[in-house]
Amino acid sequence: MSGRSTGAATDTATSAPATGATPNVFTRPLLLRDGRRPLHVEPVDGTVLRPVASRPAFGEYLRLLWLRRHFIVADARAKVSTSNSGTLLGRVWLVLSPLLDAAVYLVIFGLLLRSSRGIDNFIGYLLIGVFLFRLTSRTVSTGARSLVAGRSLVRSFAFPRAALPLASVAREALAFVPTLVLLVVLILFTRPAAADTWAAPAELIGWRWLLVPLVLALQLAMNLGLTLIAARATARVPDLGQVIGVLMRFWLYGSAVFFSFDRFIDHPTLLRVVEMNPMFLVLDIVRDCLLYGQTPAWESWAVLSAWSVGLLVAGAVFFWRGEESYGSV
């Protein structure tokens, strides 16, 4: 009895802390019975932990997004190469689809409704309108669903969620490259209104063609800003994905894609208002450079730049502010 009592007292003295001392269960081993190895519990500094879906500062967010640039490019390339993998023509649809769209509009608006009257080189005018507007329409429509389509990534990994709409924009930009080459080739072989035979309008090729990449860069910035806005809105209300398609058709008819505003609008103030449409400005500047050999007015450049930069900044801030809510998509 005395030995057993002594052992119990010894265990009690070993396991109980001294009077007045604070027990530190994180740094001393927890002894296990039956001769097994002791289990050590290491201390954890909770001050360095943060939620997976937390929102960093805006500058840090952009830096993290830049670090994901390889993922963005790789994802865009992979989806471009596999976008039509289940069809017989495959990648040919990258150029055939916009060409068929242009053919439909040519028959309906050019031949049946005669909206080509008063427009020099209507074929080139229509091709520029259809191809470039299609780029913006597809970019915003697919980018709006990027968070919903990538919900498995959003819920599984910690990364800036803007990488998903950015990859969608990059995908559409890469897919547009063969379409742009086709557009240039077709414009070279369209018939100017003053000519009697079909011929390449080589006299219109000049330094103004070098302005086209700058216009496309501004269009890309505008597309990215709109996509970021649409992606956050659609992540919150998925039904907006259907509404965006309707808005895009409305924007199509309001951008002079296959007709001229001058034919239908006589009031100068109203005409000036509709010409502030950023998509109209993109089409108008490109047509001046590629078709008509005219230097676009500086006012057009200024307004388009303001639209592009403004939408890009607004879209980036708007999307960033919702970063913590995308985990529940």
PDB file of C-alpha atoms in Angstrom, residues 122-134 183 187 257 279 282-284 286-288 290-291:
ATOM      1  CA  PHE A 122     -19.609  47.714 -98.167  1.00  0.00           C
ATOM      2  CA  ILE A 123     -18.070  44.234 -98.095  1.00  0.00           C
ATOM      3  CA  GLY A 124     -14.976  45.488 -96.308  1.00  0.00           C
ATOM      4  CA  TYR A 125     -17.157  47.701 -94.107  1.00  0.00           C
ATOM      5  CA  LEU A 126     -19.257  44.677 -93.117  1.00  0.00           C
ATOM      6  CA  LEU A 127     -16.303  42.348 -92.558  1.00  0.00           C
ATOM      7  CA  ILE A 128     -14.633  44.759 -90.150  1.00  0.00           C
ATOM      8  CA  GLY A 129     -17.867  45.288 -88.269  1.00  0.00           C
ATOM      9  CA  VAL A 130     -18.795  41.619 -87.931  1.00  0.00           C
ATOM     10  CA  PHE A 131     -15.318  40.294 -87.114  1.00  0.00           C
ATOM     11  CA  LEU A 132     -14.391  42.912 -84.508  1.00  0.00           C
ATOM     12  CA  PHE A 133     -17.777  43.021 -82.822  1.00  0.00           C
ATOM     13  CA  ARG A 134     -17.799  39.233 -82.653  1.00  0.00           C
ATOM     14  CA  LEU A 183      -9.796  39.908 -92.409  1.00  0.00           C
ATOM     15  CA  ILE A 187      -9.871  43.533 -97.350  1.00  0.00           C
ATOM     16  CA  VAL A 257     -21.902  46.992 -87.798  1.00  0.00           C
ATOM     17  CA  MET A 279     -17.628  49.829 -80.087  1.00  0.00           C
ATOM     18  CA  VAL A 282     -13.365  50.899 -82.639  1.00  0.00           C
ATOM     19  CA  LEU A 283     -15.063  50.022 -85.924  1.00  0.00           C
ATOM     20  CA  ASP A 284     -14.908  53.572 -87.256  1.00  0.00           C
ATOM     21  CA  VAL A 286     -10.298  50.605 -88.093  1.00  0.00           C
ATOM     22  CA  ARG A 287     -12.397  51.349 -91.188  1.00  0.00           C
ATOM     23  CA  ASP A 288     -10.681  54.697 -91.635  1.00  0.00           C
ATOM     24  CA  LEU A 290      -7.856  49.932 -93.507  1.00  0.00           C
ATOM     25  CA  LEU A 291     -10.541  50.939 -96.004  1.00  0.00           C
TER      26      LEU A 291
END
